Amino acid sequence: MRNKVIFFEVQGGNDKGADGYRKDTMPMVDALKERGMDAEVIFFDKEKEDEIYNYVSTNALAYVSRINPGNLKEEQAYFEMLRRLCQDGVIGMPHPDAMIGYGSKDVLVKLKSTTLVPDDTFAYYNMEDFKHQFPKSLAKGERVLKQNRGSTGEGIWRVTLVNPQEHQQEIPFDAQIKCTEAKDNHVEFWKLGEFIEYCEQYITGDNGMLVDMPFLPRITEGEIRLFMLSEKPVYVVHKKPAETENAFSATLFSGAQYRYDTPDQWSNLVENFLSELPQVMTLLGGYDLPLIWTADFILDTDELGQDRYILGEMNCSCVGFTSHLTLAHNVAEEILSIIKKNKTVTA
């Protein structure tokens, strides 16, 4: 009889505490148990995949994935097991294809029909398209390139022409460019053609791609992260880059300052994003929203001089809340609500 919530983790990685678990996992397990729901943690191991699948499919009402993809070599096998569990009726939090859809950088291209993303945003899956389009994109002004696999700002580059000229339709490969990486705001100077060849490492291989979007100068005012529980905004993190020359990164490593706000302090952003959520869900495959996820925004200005919030990325693979562990009780309540809702639908 299915009566458990299973939390998937993987052994190892720098996101673990002294007990071997993520610091925010056991609080969720304990919060569910306090509410009468049995819960446990299982470490995914490819060699034990069949054993894990059989146990979970027999005993679990739902699973919650708490695995950082960077800590898992057998990602495809893990996702395939999760798909099988969802097909068996185990409630996926999230479904693996929702995890991919919401967490991949090319989500920006998929959402260009919404008000959240600029029209001149592109995704490159091969070098031919990158070489063809990026010199045209750069002719319009500063750009940001984002690799799909990076974290903490690695492989996210602000690209600026050293000597911009008016009325250029396409930048030549021998043009000098200034490249600033979000990881630590360090600057490198390249010729455009050489930098394009350097970026091949981001496009090749599994899940390789680059997203190309306009640079938004108001990033210096801070990046705004919505922390979400399903469709509910819980808090807002305002991440202001360091006040140094070239700084645009909102990572702690780069010296950005973080401030935690309530959603009502960002009511315009929250209301606009929630109004777009039905379309976002449709465009990303129609899956239920992830259990714990984030959406990052950057301020821009529209044609009327009004504030506009541009989506920079979303993340739902393994969003942490170790600085707010009391949220484990909110998460437990949301898990129980989702289980109840699914029971009602299938009854």
Tab-separated table of C-alpha atoms in Angstrom:
chain	number	residue	atom	x	y	z
A	1	MET	CA	0.000	0.000	0.000
A	2	ARG	CA	1.370	3.385	-0.986
A	3	ASN	CA	1.710	5.582	2.101
A	4	LYS	CA	5.081	7.365	1.858
A	5	VAL	CA	6.696	10.455	0.447
A	6	ILE	CA	10.160	9.628	-0.859
A	7	PHE	CA	12.869	12.271	-1.029
A	8	PHE	CA	15.540	11.445	-3.593
A	9	GLU	CA	19.099	12.518	-2.880
A	10	VAL	CA	22.503	11.384	-4.127
A	11	GLN	CA	25.517	10.703	-1.979
A	12	GLY	CA	28.385	13.180	-2.058
A	13	GLY	CA	28.582	16.758	-3.258
A	14	ASN	CA	29.224	20.050	-1.529
A	15	ASP	CA	25.529	20.591	-0.758
A	16	LYS	CA	25.503	18.022	2.066
A	17	GLY	CA	25.702	18.445	5.832
A	18	ALA	CA	27.739	16.375	8.286
A	19	ASP	CA	24.998	13.698	8.329
A	20	GLY	CA	25.301	13.173	4.554
A	21	TYR	CA	21.950	14.794	3.724
A	22	ARG	CA	21.151	18.187	2.291
A	23	LYS	CA	20.526	20.516	5.202
A	24	ASP	CA	16.983	21.265	4.054
A	25	THR	CA	15.883	17.670	3.395
A	26	MET	CA	15.485	16.200	6.869
A	27	PRO	CA	13.474	19.213	8.109
A	28	MET	CA	10.942	18.443	5.360
A	29	VAL	CA	10.912	14.751	6.277
A	30	ASP	CA	10.354	15.604	9.938
A	31	ALA	CA	7.649	18.162	9.118
A	32	LEU	CA	5.713	15.549	7.135
A	33	LYS	CA	6.031	13.019	9.952
A	34	GLU	CA	4.707	15.609	12.424
A	35	ARG	CA	1.621	15.777	10.208
A	36	GLY	CA	1.136	12.016	10.122
A	37	MET	CA	2.668	11.341	6.705
A	38	ASP	CA	5.465	8.770	6.518
A	39	ALA	CA	8.535	10.016	4.676
A	40	GLU	CA	12.091	8.875	4.062
A	41	VAL	CA	15.191	9.658	2.017
A	42	ILE	CA	16.563	7.344	-0.658
A	43	PHE	CA	19.948	7.930	-2.285
A	44	PHE	CA	19.763	7.277	-6.019
A	45	ASP	CA	22.362	4.765	-7.195
A	46	LYS	CA	22.408	3.568	-10.814
A	47	GLU	CA	23.543	0.106	-9.715
A	48	LYS	CA	20.462	-0.175	-7.463
A	49	GLU	CA	18.049	1.439	-9.901
A	50	ASP	CA	15.698	-1.543	-10.263
A	51	GLU	CA	15.587	-2.115	-6.512
A	52	ILE	CA	14.859	1.579	-5.879
A	53	TYR	CA	12.216	1.702	-8.607
A	54	ASN	CA	10.404	-1.370	-7.293
A	55	TYR	CA	10.406	-0.074	-3.711
A	56	VAL	CA	9.218	3.421	-4.601
A	57	SER	CA	6.558	2.316	-7.092
A	58	THR	CA	5.140	-0.023	-4.446
A	59	ASN	CA	5.317	2.270	-1.402
A	60	ALA	CA	5.299	5.918	-2.488
A	61	LEU	CA	2.394	8.283	-2.964
A	62	ALA	CA	4.818	10.920	-4.192
A	63	TYR	CA	8.497	11.681	-4.605
A	64	VAL	CA	10.402	14.928	-4.085
A	65	SER	CA	13.631	15.276	-6.060
A	66	ARG	CA	16.461	16.923	-4.092
A	67	ILE	CA	19.363	16.145	-6.402
A	68	ASN	CA	21.584	18.837	-7.866
A	69	PRO	CA	22.210	17.702	-11.485
A	70	GLY	CA	25.867	18.642	-11.098
A	71	ASN	CA	26.233	15.913	-8.471
A	72	LEU	CA	24.709	13.169	-10.627
A	73	LYS	CA	26.616	11.488	-13.456
A	74	GLU	CA	23.708	9.224	-14.429
A	75	GLU	CA	21.206	12.032	-14.945
A	76	GLN	CA	19.437	10.411	-17.904
A	77	ALA	CA	18.953	7.128	-16.039
A	78	TYR	CA	17.575	9.035	-13.049
A	79	PHE	CA	15.125	10.992	-15.194
A	80	GLU	CA	13.995	7.823	-16.961
A	81	MET	CA	13.303	6.140	-13.615
A	82	LEU	CA	11.281	9.181	-12.524
A	83	ARG	CA	9.252	9.011	-15.744
A	84	ARG	CA	8.427	5.362	-15.050
A	85	LEU	CA	7.351	6.225	-11.512
A	86	CYS	CA	5.080	9.020	-12.775
A	87	GLN	CA	3.548	6.626	-15.310
A	88	ASP	CA	2.863	4.243	-12.420
A	89	GLY	CA	0.859	6.926	-10.638
A	90	VAL	CA	3.504	8.213	-8.226
A	91	ILE	CA	3.102	12.002	-7.984
A	92	GLY	CA	6.251	13.658	-9.289
A	93	MET	CA	7.495	16.740	-7.479
A	94	PRO	CA	8.465	17.729	-10.051
A	95	HIS	CA	7.890	15.540	-13.115
A	96	PRO	CA	11.329	15.040	-14.737
A	97	ASP	CA	10.261	16.763	-17.955
A	98	ALA	CA	9.034	19.750	-15.955
A	99	MET	CA	12.412	19.760	-14.215
A	100	ILE	CA	14.119	19.934	-17.604
A	101	GLY	CA	11.684	22.452	-19.076
A	102	TYR	CA	11.731	24.930	-16.216
A	103	GLY	CA	15.413	24.508	-15.412
A	104	SER	CA	16.974	24.728	-18.860
A	105	LYS	CA	18.333	28.082	-20.029
A	106	ASP	CA	16.420	27.875	-23.326
A	107	VAL	CA	13.212	28.304	-21.334
A	108	LEU	CA	13.703	31.959	-22.294
A	109	VAL	CA	13.293	31.198	-25.980
A	110	LYS	CA	10.230	29.049	-25.288
A	111	LEU	CA	8.614	31.967	-23.447
A	112	LYS	CA	9.266	34.716	-26.028
A	113	SER	CA	5.521	34.926	-26.755
A	114	THR	CA	4.935	36.158	-23.191
A	115	THR	CA	5.712	39.601	-21.793
A	116	LEU	CA	8.540	38.083	-19.751
A	117	VAL	CA	11.246	37.758	-22.441
A	118	PRO	CA	12.589	40.160	-25.129
A	119	ASP	CA	11.854	39.223	-28.737
A	120	ASP	CA	15.525	39.255	-29.710
A	121	THR	CA	16.470	36.296	-27.543
A	122	PHE	CA	18.032	33.277	-29.250
A	123	ALA	CA	19.221	29.764	-28.431
A	124	TYR	CA	22.126	28.108	-30.229
A	125	TYR	CA	22.407	24.336	-30.362
A	126	ASN	CA	25.139	24.201	-33.004
A	127	MET	CA	28.105	26.332	-34.024
A	128	GLU	CA	26.729	27.105	-37.484
A	129	ASP	CA	23.718	28.970	-36.072
A	130	PHE	CA	25.872	30.681	-33.441
A	131	LYS	CA	28.353	31.979	-36.023
A	132	HIS	CA	25.514	33.146	-38.266
A	133	GLN	CA	23.312	34.951	-35.731
A	134	PHE	CA	25.528	36.228	-32.918
A	135	PRO	CA	27.442	38.837	-34.996
A	136	LYS	CA	24.017	40.234	-36.003
A	137	SER	CA	22.780	40.226	-32.403
A	138	LEU	CA	25.909	42.028	-31.199
A	139	ALA	CA	25.361	44.753	-33.812
A	140	LYS	CA	22.209	45.741	-31.878
A	141	GLY	CA	24.144	46.389	-28.663
A	142	GLU	CA	25.590	44.640	-25.620
A	143	ARG	CA	24.613	40.996	-25.228
A	144	VAL	CA	24.654	38.309	-22.562
A	145	LEU	CA	25.544	34.722	-23.457
A	146	LYS	CA	24.507	31.955	-21.044
A	147	GLN	CA	25.669	28.384	-21.189
A	148	ASN	CA	23.156	25.721	-20.181
A	149	ARG	CA	25.356	23.681	-17.859
A	150	GLY	CA	27.020	26.339	-15.713
A	151	SER	CA	26.257	27.457	-12.179
A	152	THR	CA	27.234	30.406	-9.957
A	153	GLY	CA	27.817	32.560	-13.033
A	154	GLU	CA	30.274	30.272	-14.817
A	155	GLY	CA	29.969	30.539	-18.596
A	156	ILE	CA	27.702	33.591	-18.433
A	157	TRP	CA	29.344	36.387	-20.418
A	158	ARG	CA	28.519	40.039	-20.952
A	159	VAL	CA	29.836	40.873	-24.428
A	160	THR	CA	30.539	44.470	-25.473
A	161	LEU	CA	32.087	45.933	-28.602
A	162	VAL	CA	35.265	47.863	-27.825
A	163	ASN	CA	34.701	50.259	-30.741
A	164	PRO	CA	30.997	50.273	-31.626
A	165	GLN	CA	29.973	51.921	-34.891
A	166	GLU	CA	26.551	53.181	-35.898
A	167	HIS	CA	24.425	51.443	-38.529
A	168	GLN	CA	26.331	48.161	-38.445
A	169	GLN	CA	24.130	45.212	-39.379
A	170	GLU	CA	26.722	42.558	-38.563
A	171	ILE	CA	29.954	42.656	-36.560
A	172	PRO	CA	33.061	41.294	-38.358
A	173	PHE	CA	34.919	38.396	-36.769
A	174	ASP	CA	38.080	40.491	-36.330
A	175	ALA	CA	36.296	43.110	-34.187
A	176	GLN	CA	37.624	43.574	-30.648
A	177	ILE	CA	35.184	42.675	-27.869
A	178	LYS	CA	35.227	43.010	-24.089
A	179	CYS	CA	33.899	39.942	-22.258
A	180	THR	CA	32.965	39.968	-18.559
A	181	GLU	CA	32.157	36.654	-16.856
A	182	ALA	CA	29.450	36.643	-14.188
A	183	LYS	CA	31.354	34.131	-12.067
A	184	ASP	CA	33.611	36.829	-10.633
A	185	ASN	CA	33.207	39.851	-12.967
A	186	HIS	CA	36.683	39.378	-14.453
A	187	VAL	CA	37.297	40.903	-17.895
A	188	GLU	CA	38.882	39.375	-20.985
A	189	PHE	CA	39.478	40.977	-24.398
A	190	TRP	CA	39.012	38.876	-27.538
A	191	LYS	CA	38.470	39.093	-31.243
A	192	LEU	CA	34.861	38.146	-31.925
A	193	GLY	CA	35.724	35.148	-34.108
A	194	GLU	CA	38.138	33.733	-31.524
A	195	PHE	CA	35.601	34.153	-28.728
A	196	ILE	CA	32.950	32.359	-30.791
A	197	GLU	CA	35.346	29.429	-31.232
A	198	TYR	CA	36.068	29.480	-27.472
A	199	CYS	CA	32.341	29.175	-26.777
A	200	GLU	CA	32.122	25.911	-28.739
A	201	GLN	CA	32.728	24.098	-25.417
A	202	TYR	CA	29.346	25.349	-24.196
A	203	ILE	CA	27.451	24.097	-27.255
A	204	THR	CA	28.957	20.642	-27.740
A	205	GLY	CA	28.124	17.617	-25.599
A	206	ASP	CA	24.995	16.522	-23.754
A	207	ASN	CA	22.525	19.359	-23.126
A	208	GLY	CA	24.921	21.817	-24.738
A	209	MET	CA	23.541	25.189	-25.811
A	210	LEU	CA	24.009	28.933	-25.511
A	211	VAL	CA	21.278	31.496	-24.926
A	212	ASP	CA	21.852	34.965	-26.371
A	213	MET	CA	19.822	37.888	-24.979
A	214	PRO	CA	20.178	41.669	-24.653
A	215	PHE	CA	22.254	42.979	-21.759
A	216	LEU	CA	19.999	44.950	-19.395
A	217	PRO	CA	21.923	47.835	-17.790
A	218	ARG	CA	19.535	47.994	-14.841
A	219	ILE	CA	21.025	44.739	-13.557
A	220	THR	CA	23.179	47.085	-11.455
A	221	GLU	CA	19.995	47.844	-9.470
A	222	GLY	CA	19.814	44.176	-8.580
A	223	GLU	CA	18.403	40.855	-9.711
A	224	ILE	CA	15.058	39.899	-8.169
A	225	ARG	CA	14.456	36.236	-7.356
A	226	LEU	CA	10.966	34.927	-6.626
A	227	PHE	CA	11.019	31.875	-4.375
A	228	MET	CA	7.929	29.827	-5.198
A	229	LEU	CA	6.023	26.935	-3.648
A	230	SER	CA	3.954	25.673	-6.586
A	231	GLU	CA	1.907	28.760	-7.544
A	232	LYS	CA	2.541	30.585	-4.250
A	233	PRO	CA	5.277	33.257	-3.955
A	234	VAL	CA	6.936	32.816	-0.553
A	235	TYR	CA	9.660	35.454	-0.461
A	236	VAL	CA	11.774	37.623	-2.732
A	237	VAL	CA	15.563	37.810	-2.773
A	238	HIS	CA	16.981	41.115	-3.996
A	239	LYS	CA	20.537	40.467	-5.202
A	240	LYS	CA	22.525	43.634	-5.841
A	241	PRO	CA	25.850	43.326	-7.699
A	242	ALA	CA	29.004	44.682	-6.122
A	243	GLU	CA	29.547	48.394	-6.746
A	244	THR	CA	32.764	47.973	-8.695
A	245	GLU	CA	33.676	48.627	-12.308
A	246	ASN	CA	32.353	45.961	-14.726
A	247	ALA	CA	30.317	44.224	-11.983
A	248	PHE	CA	27.017	42.788	-13.190
A	249	SER	CA	26.969	39.393	-11.481
A	250	ALA	CA	24.381	38.705	-8.760
A	251	THR	CA	26.197	35.719	-7.236
A	252	LEU	CA	27.439	35.763	-3.652
A	253	PHE	CA	30.861	34.656	-4.910
A	254	SER	CA	31.166	37.851	-6.939
A	255	GLY	CA	30.404	40.056	-3.930
A	256	ALA	CA	26.700	40.707	-4.524
A	257	GLN	CA	24.616	41.742	-1.503
A	258	TYR	CA	21.439	39.777	-0.739
A	259	ARG	CA	18.286	41.139	0.892
A	260	TYR	CA	15.173	39.116	1.702
A	261	ASP	CA	11.821	40.820	1.071
A	262	THR	CA	8.163	39.838	1.237
A	263	PRO	CA	6.192	39.349	-2.001
A	264	ASP	CA	3.990	42.382	-1.275
A	265	GLN	CA	7.105	44.568	-1.461
A	266	TRP	CA	7.298	43.561	-5.150
A	267	SER	CA	3.571	43.468	-5.882
A	268	ASN	CA	3.821	44.638	-9.517
A	269	LEU	CA	6.330	41.925	-10.371
A	270	VAL	CA	4.427	39.217	-8.492
A	271	GLU	CA	1.039	40.113	-9.961
A	272	ASN	CA	2.391	40.220	-13.518
A	273	PHE	CA	4.234	36.925	-13.166
A	274	LEU	CA	1.251	35.128	-11.636
A	275	SER	CA	-0.942	36.401	-14.472
A	276	GLU	CA	1.483	34.826	-16.974
A	277	LEU	CA	1.758	31.472	-15.154
A	278	PRO	CA	-1.080	29.694	-17.027
A	279	GLN	CA	0.570	30.507	-20.350
A	280	VAL	CA	4.003	29.584	-18.964
A	281	MET	CA	2.669	26.181	-17.904
A	282	THR	CA	1.137	25.590	-21.339
A	283	LEU	CA	4.279	26.604	-23.221
A	284	LEU	CA	6.446	24.355	-21.019
A	285	GLY	CA	4.458	21.185	-21.622
A	286	GLY	CA	1.360	21.448	-19.437
A	287	TYR	CA	2.954	19.824	-16.381
A	288	ASP	CA	2.082	20.770	-12.827
A	289	LEU	CA	4.263	23.529	-11.442
A	290	PRO	CA	7.368	22.370	-9.584
A	291	LEU	CA	7.071	22.054	-5.818
A	292	ILE	CA	10.010	24.351	-4.990
A	293	TRP	CA	11.320	26.650	-7.696
A	294	THR	CA	12.627	30.114	-8.430
A	295	ALA	CA	12.275	32.716	-11.163
A	296	ASP	CA	14.927	35.420	-11.552
A	297	PHE	CA	14.123	38.838	-13.007
A	298	ILE	CA	16.026	41.945	-14.087
A	299	LEU	CA	14.562	45.435	-14.245
A	300	ASP	CA	14.111	47.046	-17.641
A	301	THR	CA	12.209	50.094	-18.913
A	302	ASP	CA	9.398	49.867	-21.478
A	303	GLU	CA	8.510	52.334	-24.268
A	304	LEU	CA	6.415	54.423	-21.855
A	305	GLY	CA	9.214	54.719	-19.311
A	306	GLN	CA	7.585	52.257	-16.934
A	307	ASP	CA	9.380	49.469	-15.072
A	308	ARG	CA	9.375	46.140	-16.857
A	309	TYR	CA	10.640	42.884	-15.377
A	310	ILE	CA	12.575	40.569	-17.707
A	311	LEU	CA	12.952	36.882	-16.899
A	312	GLY	CA	16.593	35.834	-16.673
A	313	GLU	CA	16.174	32.174	-15.783
A	314	MET	CA	14.231	29.683	-13.688
A	315	ASN	CA	15.474	26.848	-11.512
A	316	CYS	CA	13.633	23.869	-10.077
A	317	SER	CA	16.154	21.021	-9.999
A	318	CYS	CA	17.121	21.416	-6.348
A	319	VAL	CA	16.357	24.863	-4.978
A	320	GLY	CA	17.713	25.198	-1.458
A	321	PHE	CA	16.318	27.093	1.511
A	322	THR	CA	18.935	26.373	4.163
A	323	SER	CA	18.781	29.979	5.390
A	324	HIS	CA	15.024	29.621	6.001
A	325	LEU	CA	14.618	26.086	7.361
A	326	THR	CA	11.279	26.904	8.998
A	327	LEU	CA	9.885	26.844	5.438
A	328	ALA	CA	10.021	23.058	5.720
A	329	HIS	CA	6.597	23.266	7.383
A	330	ASN	CA	5.192	25.277	4.471
A	331	VAL	CA	6.653	22.720	2.065
A	332	ALA	CA	5.119	19.837	4.022
A	333	GLU	CA	1.697	21.509	3.904
A	334	GLU	CA	2.058	22.036	0.146
A	335	ILE	CA	3.054	18.393	-0.400
A	336	LEU	CA	-0.002	17.201	1.512
A	337	SER	CA	-2.212	19.604	-0.447
A	338	ILE	CA	-0.884	18.293	-3.768
A	339	ILE	CA	-1.417	14.682	-2.678
A	340	LYS	CA	-4.981	15.462	-1.584
A	341	LYS	CA	-5.691	17.269	-4.844
A	342	ASN	CA	-4.401	14.349	-6.909
A	343	LYS	CA	-6.462	11.873	-4.870
A	344	THR	CA	-9.560	13.967	-5.566
A	345	VAL	CA	-8.849	14.085	-9.302
A	346	THR	CA	-8.244	10.335	-9.596
A	347	ALA	CA	-11.104	9.292	-7.319
